[in-house]
Amino acid sequence: MILDELYMRRCLQLAEMGAGTVSPNPMVGAVVVHNQQIIGEGYTSPYGGPHAEVNAVQEVIAKYGEADAAQMLKNSTIYVSLEPCAHFGKTPPCADMLVRYQLQKVVIACQDPFAKVNGAGVQRLQDAGIEVVLGVLEQEAQWLNRRFFTRLSQHRPYVILKWAQTNNGFLASLEPKQQWISNSASQQLVHKWRAEEDAILVGTRTALIDNPALTVRDWEGSHPKRVLIDKDLSVAADSAILNADVETFVFNAQKTDWSTHVKYIELENFDLYLPQNILYQLHLMDVQSIIIEGGSKTLQMFIDAGLWDEARIFSADFAWENGLPAPIVNGRLIERLQVGSDKLEIISRS
């Protein structure tokens, strides 16, 4: 069991390498072990490409050649952080590939709740006479793919709240002007987070005062889709958030227009169940995760609706005499970190 956990931890490390590229697929890692030696590793390719198991097996073939690899695989165990798929999607079923190479044993961290898998992958392996072990580091694997599981179980994106506050709890100035609270290291970390999620959202006030581009500049990675709540279309067309760098969705009460990179989506009864309607529309567009970077009103709207999963809160090492108070969330502390002079707390709602 100790070795099983060791190899599975490597799977989880590999899986994280797909962050920001595999959505709406889950992040998966795979390790092939022969005589207690790792002979192949892989993680899921960017969306539409080969899955982790295929990449791991192909690495074995590349190292040892087709004939020797085939013989070695018959006497090998493959560790996978999520149940191998059993259906045709963008790629053929991974379970069928493992059966074809006659792997001796498959160790799986957690079952895939997707309706077209959900035990079918395990069953296909067992029917072929392959030994299957399920549940090694299950909780860790579920946490890693919390975005994927939330999308399947709640039919909405995984919601991450993010803000910076002074050490006495103020989020923004009372005056309509931009004032940085977090330090440069924290700002770079936020850009890393943006590259890992599908979308990022702000409200009208933040767009008008800060004029944010909401892109990834201080980290290597893809820009997230931008989401703007702008009921009366008050944000000017030449604002940074509406530039051509990335697709932007504007939820409003005025018009629907999908003719350019800016997609305007009109919501009837705009103020009624606004966060629910926004998340439902994004779910339909395969947005699996979103960072809410809006001001206090936008953040509080999602908090009041109970529509958040994780909060990432930076606290600076200085105080203000006054300002707009930061939201308060109740949840389970996951992690507390020091980021330069800032303190970061990560809180889970569940």
mmCIF file of C-alpha atoms in Angstrom:
data_model
loop_
_atom_site.group_PDB
_atom_site.id
_atom_site.type_symbol
_atom_site.label_atom_id
_atom_site.label_comp_id
_atom_site.label_asym_id
_atom_site.label_seq_id
_atom_site.Cartn_x
_atom_site.Cartn_y
_atom_site.Cartn_z
ATOM 1 C CA MET A 1 0.000 0.000 0.000
ATOM 2 C CA ILE A 2 2.892 2.397 0.728
ATOM 3 C CA LEU A 3 4.263 1.849 -2.798
ATOM 4 C CA ASP A 4 0.779 2.218 -4.254
ATOM 5 C CA GLU A 5 0.436 5.619 -2.574
ATOM 6 C CA LEU A 6 3.908 6.662 -3.709
ATOM 7 C CA TYR A 7 3.156 5.922 -7.355
ATOM 8 C CA MET A 8 -0.296 7.498 -7.086
ATOM 9 C CA ARG A 9 1.190 10.713 -5.688
ATOM 10 C CA ARG A 10 3.327 10.832 -8.799
ATOM 11 C CA CYS A 11 0.125 10.459 -10.853
ATOM 12 C CA LEU A 12 -1.381 13.449 -9.082
ATOM 13 C CA GLN A 13 1.757 15.513 -9.700
ATOM 14 C CA LEU A 14 1.618 14.638 -13.378
ATOM 15 C CA ALA A 15 -2.095 15.393 -13.580
ATOM 16 C CA GLU A 16 -1.548 18.955 -12.356
ATOM 17 C CA MET A 17 0.678 19.584 -15.363
ATOM 18 C CA GLY A 18 -2.496 19.665 -17.448
ATOM 19 C CA ALA A 19 -3.996 22.548 -15.474
ATOM 20 C CA GLY A 20 -5.431 25.204 -17.755
ATOM 21 C CA THR A 21 -5.257 23.091 -20.928
ATOM 22 C CA VAL A 22 -7.501 20.028 -20.536
ATOM 23 C CA SER A 23 -10.855 21.569 -19.585
ATOM 24 C CA PRO A 24 -13.649 20.525 -19.851
ATOM 25 C CA ASN A 25 -11.878 17.175 -19.422
ATOM 26 C CA PRO A 26 -10.475 16.250 -16.000
ATOM 27 C CA MET A 27 -6.779 16.435 -15.137
ATOM 28 C CA VAL A 28 -5.386 12.884 -15.081
ATOM 29 C CA GLY A 29 -1.929 11.415 -14.534
ATOM 30 C CA ALA A 30 -0.734 7.873 -15.240
ATOM 31 C CA VAL A 31 2.380 5.895 -14.275
ATOM 32 C CA VAL A 32 3.420 2.469 -15.644
ATOM 33 C CA VAL A 33 5.463 0.363 -13.188
ATOM 34 C CA HIS A 34 7.433 -2.789 -14.107
ATOM 35 C CA ASN A 35 9.402 -4.670 -11.437
ATOM 36 C CA GLN A 36 8.996 -1.669 -9.100
ATOM 37 C CA GLN A 37 10.515 0.668 -11.695
ATOM 38 C CA ILE A 38 8.644 3.454 -13.483
ATOM 39 C CA ILE A 39 8.950 2.761 -17.202
ATOM 40 C CA GLY A 40 6.359 5.234 -18.514
ATOM 41 C CA GLU A 41 4.539 8.378 -17.410
ATOM 42 C CA GLY A 42 1.893 10.597 -18.916
ATOM 43 C CA TYR A 43 -0.781 13.181 -18.280
ATOM 44 C CA THR A 44 -3.799 14.262 -20.280
ATOM 45 C CA SER A 45 -2.937 16.301 -23.356
ATOM 46 C CA PRO A 46 -4.679 19.600 -24.147
ATOM 47 C CA TYR A 47 -8.399 19.117 -24.854
ATOM 48 C CA GLY A 48 -8.970 16.792 -27.780
ATOM 49 C CA GLY A 49 -5.583 15.079 -27.468
ATOM 50 C CA PRO A 50 -4.584 11.700 -26.002
ATOM 51 C CA HIS A 51 -5.417 10.905 -22.389
ATOM 52 C CA ALA A 52 -2.903 10.191 -19.627
ATOM 53 C CA GLU A 53 -2.982 6.392 -19.993
ATOM 54 C CA VAL A 54 -2.262 6.561 -23.717
ATOM 55 C CA ASN A 55 0.638 8.967 -23.203
ATOM 56 C CA ALA A 56 2.137 6.760 -20.486
ATOM 57 C CA VAL A 57 1.925 3.608 -22.613
ATOM 58 C CA GLN A 58 3.299 5.430 -25.654
ATOM 59 C CA GLU A 59 6.299 6.520 -23.586
ATOM 60 C CA VAL A 60 7.003 2.847 -22.790
ATOM 61 C CA ILE A 61 6.802 1.990 -26.494
ATOM 62 C CA ALA A 62 9.082 4.910 -27.409
ATOM 63 C CA LYS A 63 11.682 3.750 -24.870
ATOM 64 C CA TYR A 64 11.697 0.013 -25.511
ATOM 65 C CA GLY A 65 10.197 -0.527 -28.940
ATOM 66 C CA GLU A 66 6.844 -2.070 -29.781
ATOM 67 C CA ALA A 67 7.756 -5.748 -29.242
ATOM 68 C CA ASP A 68 9.632 -5.394 -25.938
ATOM 69 C CA ALA A 69 7.139 -2.844 -24.626
ATOM 70 C CA ALA A 70 4.210 -5.166 -25.350
ATOM 71 C CA GLN A 71 5.846 -7.925 -23.321
ATOM 72 C CA MET A 72 6.734 -5.598 -20.452
ATOM 73 C CA LEU A 73 3.221 -4.136 -20.297
ATOM 74 C CA LYS A 74 1.765 -7.610 -19.774
ATOM 75 C CA ASN A 75 3.755 -7.790 -16.539
ATOM 76 C CA SER A 76 3.192 -4.186 -15.466
ATOM 77 C CA THR A 77 0.871 -2.202 -13.234
ATOM 78 C CA ILE A 78 -0.521 1.128 -14.383
ATOM 79 C CA TYR A 79 -1.507 3.734 -11.799
ATOM 80 C CA VAL A 80 -4.163 6.232 -12.880
ATOM 81 C CA SER A 81 -5.601 9.138 -10.889
ATOM 82 C CA LEU A 82 -9.091 8.716 -12.430
ATOM 83 C CA GLU A 83 -10.994 5.722 -13.762
ATOM 84 C CA PRO A 84 -10.045 5.044 -17.419
ATOM 85 C CA CYS A 85 -12.740 6.164 -19.842
ATOM 86 C CA ALA A 86 -14.924 3.533 -21.499
ATOM 87 C CA HIS A 87 -16.558 5.551 -24.277
ATOM 88 C CA PHE A 88 -15.674 7.152 -27.580
ATOM 89 C CA GLY A 89 -15.332 10.923 -27.312
ATOM 90 C CA LYS A 90 -12.578 13.006 -28.851
ATOM 91 C CA THR A 91 -10.394 9.891 -28.400
ATOM 92 C CA PRO A 92 -11.028 6.115 -28.203
ATOM 93 C CA PRO A 93 -11.681 4.463 -24.803
ATOM 94 C CA CYS A 94 -8.575 4.201 -22.623
ATOM 95 C CA ALA A 95 -9.969 1.069 -20.940
ATOM 96 C CA ASP A 96 -9.965 -0.704 -24.323
ATOM 97 C CA MET A 97 -6.333 0.293 -24.896
ATOM 98 C CA LEU A 98 -5.309 -1.167 -21.505
ATOM 99 C CA VAL A 99 -7.174 -4.375 -22.316
ATOM 100 C CA ARG A 100 -5.464 -4.580 -25.698
ATOM 101 C CA TYR A 101 -2.009 -4.396 -24.103
ATOM 102 C CA GLN A 102 -3.118 -6.832 -21.365
ATOM 103 C CA LEU A 103 -1.849 -4.848 -18.390
ATOM 104 C CA GLN A 104 -1.499 -7.074 -15.351
ATOM 105 C CA LYS A 105 -3.028 -4.645 -12.867
ATOM 106 C CA VAL A 106 -4.683 -1.210 -12.819
ATOM 107 C CA VAL A 107 -4.648 0.915 -9.654
ATOM 108 C CA ILE A 108 -7.135 3.805 -9.704
ATOM 109 C CA ALA A 109 -7.476 6.717 -7.308
ATOM 110 C CA CYS A 110 -11.180 7.459 -7.813
ATOM 111 C CA GLN A 111 -14.134 6.565 -9.974
ATOM 112 C CA ASP A 112 -15.222 8.861 -12.803
ATOM 113 C CA PRO A 113 -18.805 10.084 -12.152
ATOM 114 C CA PHE A 114 -19.334 11.044 -15.807
ATOM 115 C CA ALA A 115 -22.409 9.121 -16.943
ATOM 116 C CA LYS A 116 -20.641 7.438 -19.870
ATOM 117 C CA VAL A 117 -17.925 6.097 -17.567
ATOM 118 C CA ASN A 118 -19.024 5.813 -13.896
ATOM 119 C CA GLY A 119 -17.827 2.270 -13.275
ATOM 120 C CA ALA A 120 -17.911 1.102 -16.885
ATOM 121 C CA GLY A 121 -14.149 1.487 -17.220
ATOM 122 C CA VAL A 122 -13.525 -0.645 -14.140
ATOM 123 C CA GLN A 123 -16.008 -3.240 -15.366
ATOM 124 C CA ARG A 124 -14.381 -3.480 -18.784
ATOM 125 C CA LEU A 125 -10.964 -4.081 -17.202
ATOM 126 C CA GLN A 126 -12.299 -6.693 -14.790
ATOM 127 C CA ASP A 127 -14.178 -8.490 -17.565
ATOM 128 C CA ALA A 128 -10.851 -8.820 -19.384
ATOM 129 C CA GLY A 129 -9.285 -10.481 -16.338
ATOM 130 C CA ILE A 130 -7.235 -7.454 -15.263
ATOM 131 C CA GLU A 131 -6.881 -6.923 -11.513
ATOM 132 C CA VAL A 132 -8.301 -3.552 -10.451
ATOM 133 C CA VAL A 133 -7.636 -1.690 -7.201
ATOM 134 C CA LEU A 134 -9.828 1.367 -6.581
ATOM 135 C CA GLY A 135 -9.564 4.101 -3.933
ATOM 136 C CA VAL A 136 -5.838 4.794 -3.474
ATOM 137 C CA LEU A 137 -5.528 8.478 -2.436
ATOM 138 C CA GLU A 138 -9.157 8.930 -3.404
ATOM 139 C CA GLN A 139 -9.748 12.180 -1.493
ATOM 140 C CA GLU A 140 -6.635 13.806 -2.921
ATOM 141 C CA ALA A 141 -7.690 12.837 -6.439
ATOM 142 C CA GLN A 142 -11.204 14.175 -5.908
ATOM 143 C CA TRP A 143 -9.815 17.487 -4.670
ATOM 144 C CA LEU A 144 -7.543 17.753 -7.697
ATOM 145 C CA ASN A 145 -10.536 17.377 -10.037
ATOM 146 C CA ARG A 146 -13.003 19.352 -7.921
ATOM 147 C CA ARG A 147 -13.816 21.553 -10.932
ATOM 148 C CA PHE A 148 -14.736 18.547 -13.084
ATOM 149 C CA PHE A 149 -16.804 16.928 -10.304
ATOM 150 C CA THR A 150 -18.653 20.185 -9.520
ATOM 151 C CA ARG A 151 -19.576 20.625 -13.183
ATOM 152 C CA LEU A 152 -21.031 17.106 -13.306
ATOM 153 C CA SER A 153 -22.837 17.138 -9.968
ATOM 154 C CA GLN A 154 -24.101 20.730 -9.806
ATOM 155 C CA HIS A 155 -24.344 21.663 -13.492
ATOM 156 C CA ARG A 156 -22.390 24.859 -13.016
ATOM 157 C CA PRO A 157 -18.762 25.997 -13.040
ATOM 158 C CA TYR A 158 -16.550 25.652 -9.963
ATOM 159 C CA VAL A 159 -16.524 29.139 -8.411
ATOM 160 C CA ILE A 160 -13.394 30.670 -6.890
ATOM 161 C CA LEU A 161 -13.740 33.984 -5.061
ATOM 162 C CA LYS A 162 -10.594 36.089 -4.975
ATOM 163 C CA TRP A 163 -9.854 39.418 -3.342
ATOM 164 C CA ALA A 164 -7.190 41.410 -1.529
ATOM 165 C CA GLN A 165 -7.878 43.306 1.687
ATOM 166 C CA THR A 166 -6.023 45.449 4.177
ATOM 167 C CA ASN A 167 -5.137 43.887 7.506
ATOM 168 C CA ASN A 168 -8.119 45.659 9.035
ATOM 169 C CA GLY A 169 -10.555 44.302 6.466
ATOM 170 C CA PHE A 170 -11.011 46.927 3.738
ATOM 171 C CA LEU A 171 -11.362 45.838 0.115
ATOM 172 C CA ALA A 172 -11.363 49.115 -1.791
ATOM 173 C CA SER A 173 -11.247 52.844 -1.402
ATOM 174 C CA LEU A 174 -14.423 54.832 -0.731
ATOM 175 C CA GLU A 175 -13.401 57.046 -3.636
ATOM 176 C CA PRO A 176 -13.878 55.779 -7.210
ATOM 177 C CA LYS A 177 -10.168 55.239 -7.860
ATOM 178 C CA GLN A 178 -7.876 52.248 -8.199
ATOM 179 C CA GLN A 179 -5.664 51.435 -5.217
ATOM 180 C CA TRP A 180 -3.451 48.335 -5.149
ATOM 181 C CA ILE A 181 -3.515 46.329 -1.946
ATOM 182 C CA SER A 182 -1.636 43.114 -2.798
ATOM 183 C CA ASN A 183 2.082 43.097 -3.543
ATOM 184 C CA SER A 184 3.779 42.213 -6.833
ATOM 185 C CA ALA A 185 4.360 38.561 -5.850
ATOM 186 C CA SER A 186 0.661 38.128 -5.094
ATOM 187 C CA GLN A 187 -0.248 39.782 -8.381
ATOM 188 C CA GLN A 188 1.966 37.318 -10.249
ATOM 189 C CA LEU A 189 0.350 34.411 -8.400
ATOM 190 C CA VAL A 190 -3.075 35.687 -9.485
ATOM 191 C CA HIS A 191 -1.913 35.597 -13.109
ATOM 192 C CA LYS A 192 -0.859 31.981 -12.607
ATOM 193 C CA TRP A 193 -4.354 31.234 -11.278
ATOM 194 C CA ARG A 194 -5.951 32.928 -14.279
ATOM 195 C CA ALA A 195 -4.018 30.614 -16.587
ATOM 196 C CA GLU A 196 -5.430 27.600 -14.717
ATOM 197 C CA GLU A 197 -9.139 28.506 -14.904
ATOM 198 C CA ASP A 198 -11.612 28.755 -17.780
ATOM 199 C CA ALA A 199 -13.053 32.193 -17.048
ATOM 200 C CA ILE A 200 -12.775 35.294 -14.887
ATOM 201 C CA LEU A 201 -15.603 37.662 -13.901
ATOM 202 C CA VAL A 202 -15.928 41.250 -12.708
ATOM 203 C CA GLY A 203 -18.792 43.711 -12.292
ATOM 204 C CA THR A 204 -19.414 47.102 -13.865
ATOM 205 C CA ARG A 205 -17.787 49.172 -11.102
ATOM 206 C CA THR A 206 -14.529 47.243 -11.247
ATOM 207 C CA ALA A 207 -14.435 47.513 -15.043
ATOM 208 C CA LEU A 208 -15.038 51.280 -14.925
ATOM 209 C CA ILE A 209 -12.635 52.131 -12.083
ATOM 210 C CA ASP A 210 -9.769 49.677 -12.655
ATOM 211 C CA ASN A 211 -10.087 49.213 -16.440
ATOM 212 C CA PRO A 212 -8.657 45.674 -16.109
ATOM 213 C CA ALA A 213 -7.620 43.528 -19.069
ATOM 214 C CA LEU A 214 -8.021 40.330 -16.975
ATOM 215 C CA THR A 215 -5.384 38.584 -19.085
ATOM 216 C CA VAL A 216 -2.313 36.523 -18.223
ATOM 217 C CA ARG A 217 0.728 38.790 -18.464
ATOM 218 C CA ASP A 218 3.016 37.855 -15.570
ATOM 219 C CA TRP A 219 2.779 34.094 -16.167
ATOM 220 C CA GLU A 220 2.988 31.750 -19.119
ATOM 221 C CA GLY A 221 -0.380 30.337 -20.129
ATOM 222 C CA SER A 222 -3.645 30.961 -21.925
ATOM 223 C CA HIS A 223 -5.944 33.851 -21.130
ATOM 224 C CA PRO A 224 -9.216 32.874 -19.446
ATOM 225 C CA LYS A 225 -12.493 33.857 -21.050
ATOM 226 C CA ARG A 226 -13.641 37.173 -19.601
ATOM 227 C CA VAL A 227 -17.092 37.693 -18.117
ATOM 228 C CA LEU A 228 -18.520 41.134 -17.399
ATOM 229 C CA ILE A 229 -21.742 41.962 -15.572
ATOM 230 C CA ASP A 230 -22.893 45.240 -17.131
ATOM 231 C CA LYS A 231 -26.658 45.687 -16.823
ATOM 232 C CA ASP A 232 -26.951 48.973 -18.725
ATOM 233 C CA LEU A 233 -23.876 48.571 -20.969
ATOM 234 C CA SER A 234 -22.035 51.356 -19.172
ATOM 235 C CA VAL A 235 -18.543 50.078 -19.986
ATOM 236 C CA ALA A 236 -17.089 51.835 -23.038
ATOM 237 C CA ALA A 237 -16.313 49.813 -26.147
ATOM 238 C CA ASP A 238 -12.623 50.808 -25.984
ATOM 239 C CA SER A 239 -12.197 49.504 -22.420
ATOM 240 C CA ALA A 240 -9.436 46.963 -21.840
ATOM 241 C CA ILE A 241 -11.874 44.223 -20.864
ATOM 242 C CA LEU A 242 -13.525 44.449 -24.295
ATOM 243 C CA ASN A 243 -10.358 44.366 -26.390
ATOM 244 C CA ALA A 244 -9.663 41.612 -28.916
ATOM 245 C CA ASP A 245 -7.138 39.701 -26.773
ATOM 246 C CA VAL A 246 -9.708 37.106 -25.716
ATOM 247 C CA GLU A 247 -13.406 36.284 -25.968
ATOM 248 C CA THR A 248 -15.571 38.260 -23.546
ATOM 249 C CA PHE A 249 -19.161 37.597 -22.432
ATOM 250 C CA VAL A 250 -21.193 40.618 -21.317
ATOM 251 C CA PHE A 251 -24.312 39.804 -19.306
ATOM 252 C CA ASN A 252 -26.714 42.719 -19.608
ATOM 253 C CA ALA A 253 -30.366 43.808 -19.777
ATOM 254 C CA GLN A 254 -30.192 45.485 -23.192
ATOM 255 C CA LYS A 255 -29.228 43.200 -26.074
ATOM 256 C CA THR A 256 -27.949 39.869 -27.372
ATOM 257 C CA ASP A 257 -25.263 39.988 -30.061
ATOM 258 C CA TRP A 258 -22.694 37.268 -30.863
ATOM 259 C CA SER A 259 -21.240 38.812 -34.020
ATOM 260 C CA THR A 260 -17.776 39.732 -32.636
ATOM 261 C CA HIS A 261 -15.280 38.610 -29.989
ATOM 262 C CA VAL A 262 -17.540 40.363 -27.470
ATOM 263 C CA LYS A 263 -20.661 38.260 -26.885
ATOM 264 C CA TYR A 264 -23.563 40.226 -25.427
ATOM 265 C CA ILE A 265 -26.067 38.073 -23.555
ATOM 266 C CA GLU A 266 -29.329 39.701 -22.517
ATOM 267 C CA LEU A 267 -30.967 38.316 -19.384
ATOM 268 C CA GLU A 268 -34.676 38.851 -18.817
ATOM 269 C CA ASN A 269 -35.593 39.938 -15.289
ATOM 270 C CA PHE A 270 -31.922 40.807 -14.948
ATOM 271 C CA ASP A 271 -31.779 41.220 -11.173
ATOM 272 C CA LEU A 272 -33.697 38.018 -10.452
ATOM 273 C CA TYR A 273 -31.416 35.050 -9.698
ATOM 274 C CA LEU A 274 -28.563 36.806 -11.489
ATOM 275 C CA PRO A 275 -25.640 34.625 -10.280
ATOM 276 C CA GLN A 276 -27.647 31.450 -10.932
ATOM 277 C CA ASN A 277 -28.471 32.536 -14.474
ATOM 278 C CA ILE A 278 -24.902 33.558 -15.246
ATOM 279 C CA LEU A 279 -23.445 30.274 -14.019
ATOM 280 C CA TYR A 280 -26.075 28.264 -15.903
ATOM 281 C CA GLN A 281 -25.292 30.063 -19.172
ATOM 282 C CA LEU A 282 -21.562 29.519 -18.650
ATOM 283 C CA HIS A 283 -22.170 25.835 -17.882
ATOM 284 C CA LEU A 284 -23.919 25.496 -21.245
ATOM 285 C CA MET A 285 -20.774 26.930 -22.855
ATOM 286 C CA ASP A 286 -18.535 24.281 -21.202
ATOM 287 C CA VAL A 287 -16.983 26.739 -18.747
ATOM 288 C CA GLN A 288 -15.803 24.430 -15.976
ATOM 289 C CA SER A 289 -14.306 26.970 -13.565
ATOM 290 C CA ILE A 290 -14.429 30.694 -12.942
ATOM 291 C CA ILE A 291 -12.635 33.223 -10.750
ATOM 292 C CA ILE A 292 -14.822 36.008 -9.356
ATOM 293 C CA GLU A 293 -12.527 39.038 -9.134
ATOM 294 C CA GLY A 294 -15.288 41.595 -8.924
ATOM 295 C CA GLY A 295 -15.761 44.251 -6.265
ATOM 296 C CA SER A 296 -17.574 43.817 -2.952
ATOM 297 C CA LYS A 297 -21.075 43.937 -4.491
ATOM 298 C CA THR A 298 -20.309 41.239 -7.062
ATOM 299 C CA LEU A 299 -18.509 39.008 -4.566
ATOM 300 C CA GLN A 300 -21.301 39.377 -2.013
ATOM 301 C CA MET A 301 -23.932 38.479 -4.615
ATOM 302 C CA PHE A 302 -22.338 35.056 -5.155
ATOM 303 C CA ILE A 303 -21.756 34.586 -1.426
ATOM 304 C CA ASP A 304 -25.388 35.386 -0.590
ATOM 305 C CA ALA A 305 -26.559 32.928 -3.239
ATOM 306 C CA GLY A 306 -24.340 30.195 -1.776
ATOM 307 C CA LEU A 307 -22.684 29.885 -5.175
ATOM 308 C CA TRP A 308 -19.013 29.654 -4.316
ATOM 309 C CA ASP A 309 -16.687 26.748 -3.689
ATOM 310 C CA GLU A 310 -13.387 28.298 -2.740
ATOM 311 C CA ALA A 311 -12.173 31.703 -1.520
ATOM 312 C CA ARG A 312 -8.603 32.955 -1.943
ATOM 313 C CA ILE A 313 -8.010 35.975 0.262
ATOM 314 C CA PHE A 314 -4.862 38.098 0.362
ATOM 315 C CA SER A 315 -4.329 40.241 3.470
ATOM 316 C CA ALA A 316 -1.771 43.046 3.237
ATOM 317 C CA ASP A 317 0.521 44.103 6.068
ATOM 318 C CA PHE A 318 -0.961 47.600 6.317
ATOM 319 C CA ALA A 319 -4.224 49.223 7.407
ATOM 320 C CA TRP A 320 -6.499 51.939 6.036
ATOM 321 C CA GLU A 321 -8.489 54.398 8.091
ATOM 322 C CA ASN A 322 -11.614 53.653 6.057
ATOM 323 C CA GLY A 323 -12.816 51.976 2.898
ATOM 324 C CA LEU A 324 -15.307 49.473 1.533
ATOM 325 C CA PRO A 325 -15.407 46.434 3.841
ATOM 326 C CA ALA A 326 -14.296 43.103 2.427
ATOM 327 C CA PRO A 327 -16.763 40.202 2.351
ATOM 328 C CA ILE A 328 -16.769 37.592 5.082
ATOM 329 C CA VAL A 329 -17.006 33.907 4.245
ATOM 330 C CA ASN A 330 -17.427 30.924 6.514
ATOM 331 C CA GLY A 331 -15.790 27.695 5.516
ATOM 332 C CA ARG A 332 -12.927 25.310 6.089
ATOM 333 C CA LEU A 333 -9.394 26.648 6.038
ATOM 334 C CA ILE A 334 -7.447 24.648 3.449
ATOM 335 C CA GLU A 335 -4.151 26.478 3.471
ATOM 336 C CA ARG A 336 -2.421 29.538 4.911
ATOM 337 C CA LEU A 337 0.621 30.894 3.073
ATOM 338 C CA GLN A 338 2.967 33.853 3.201
ATOM 339 C CA VAL A 339 3.380 35.538 -0.193
ATOM 340 C CA GLY A 340 6.035 38.161 0.308
ATOM 341 C CA SER A 341 4.526 40.653 2.738
ATOM 342 C CA ASP A 342 0.980 39.378 2.086
ATOM 343 C CA LYS A 343 -0.812 36.588 3.891
ATOM 344 C CA LEU A 344 -2.929 34.244 1.759
ATOM 345 C CA GLU A 345 -5.772 32.125 3.083
ATOM 346 C CA ILE A 346 -7.545 29.529 0.959
ATOM 347 C CA ILE A 347 -10.967 28.565 2.267
ATOM 348 C CA SER A 348 -13.308 25.825 1.060
ATOM 349 C CA ARG A 349 -17.065 26.247 1.475
ATOM 350 C CA SER A 350 -17.559 22.514 2.155
#
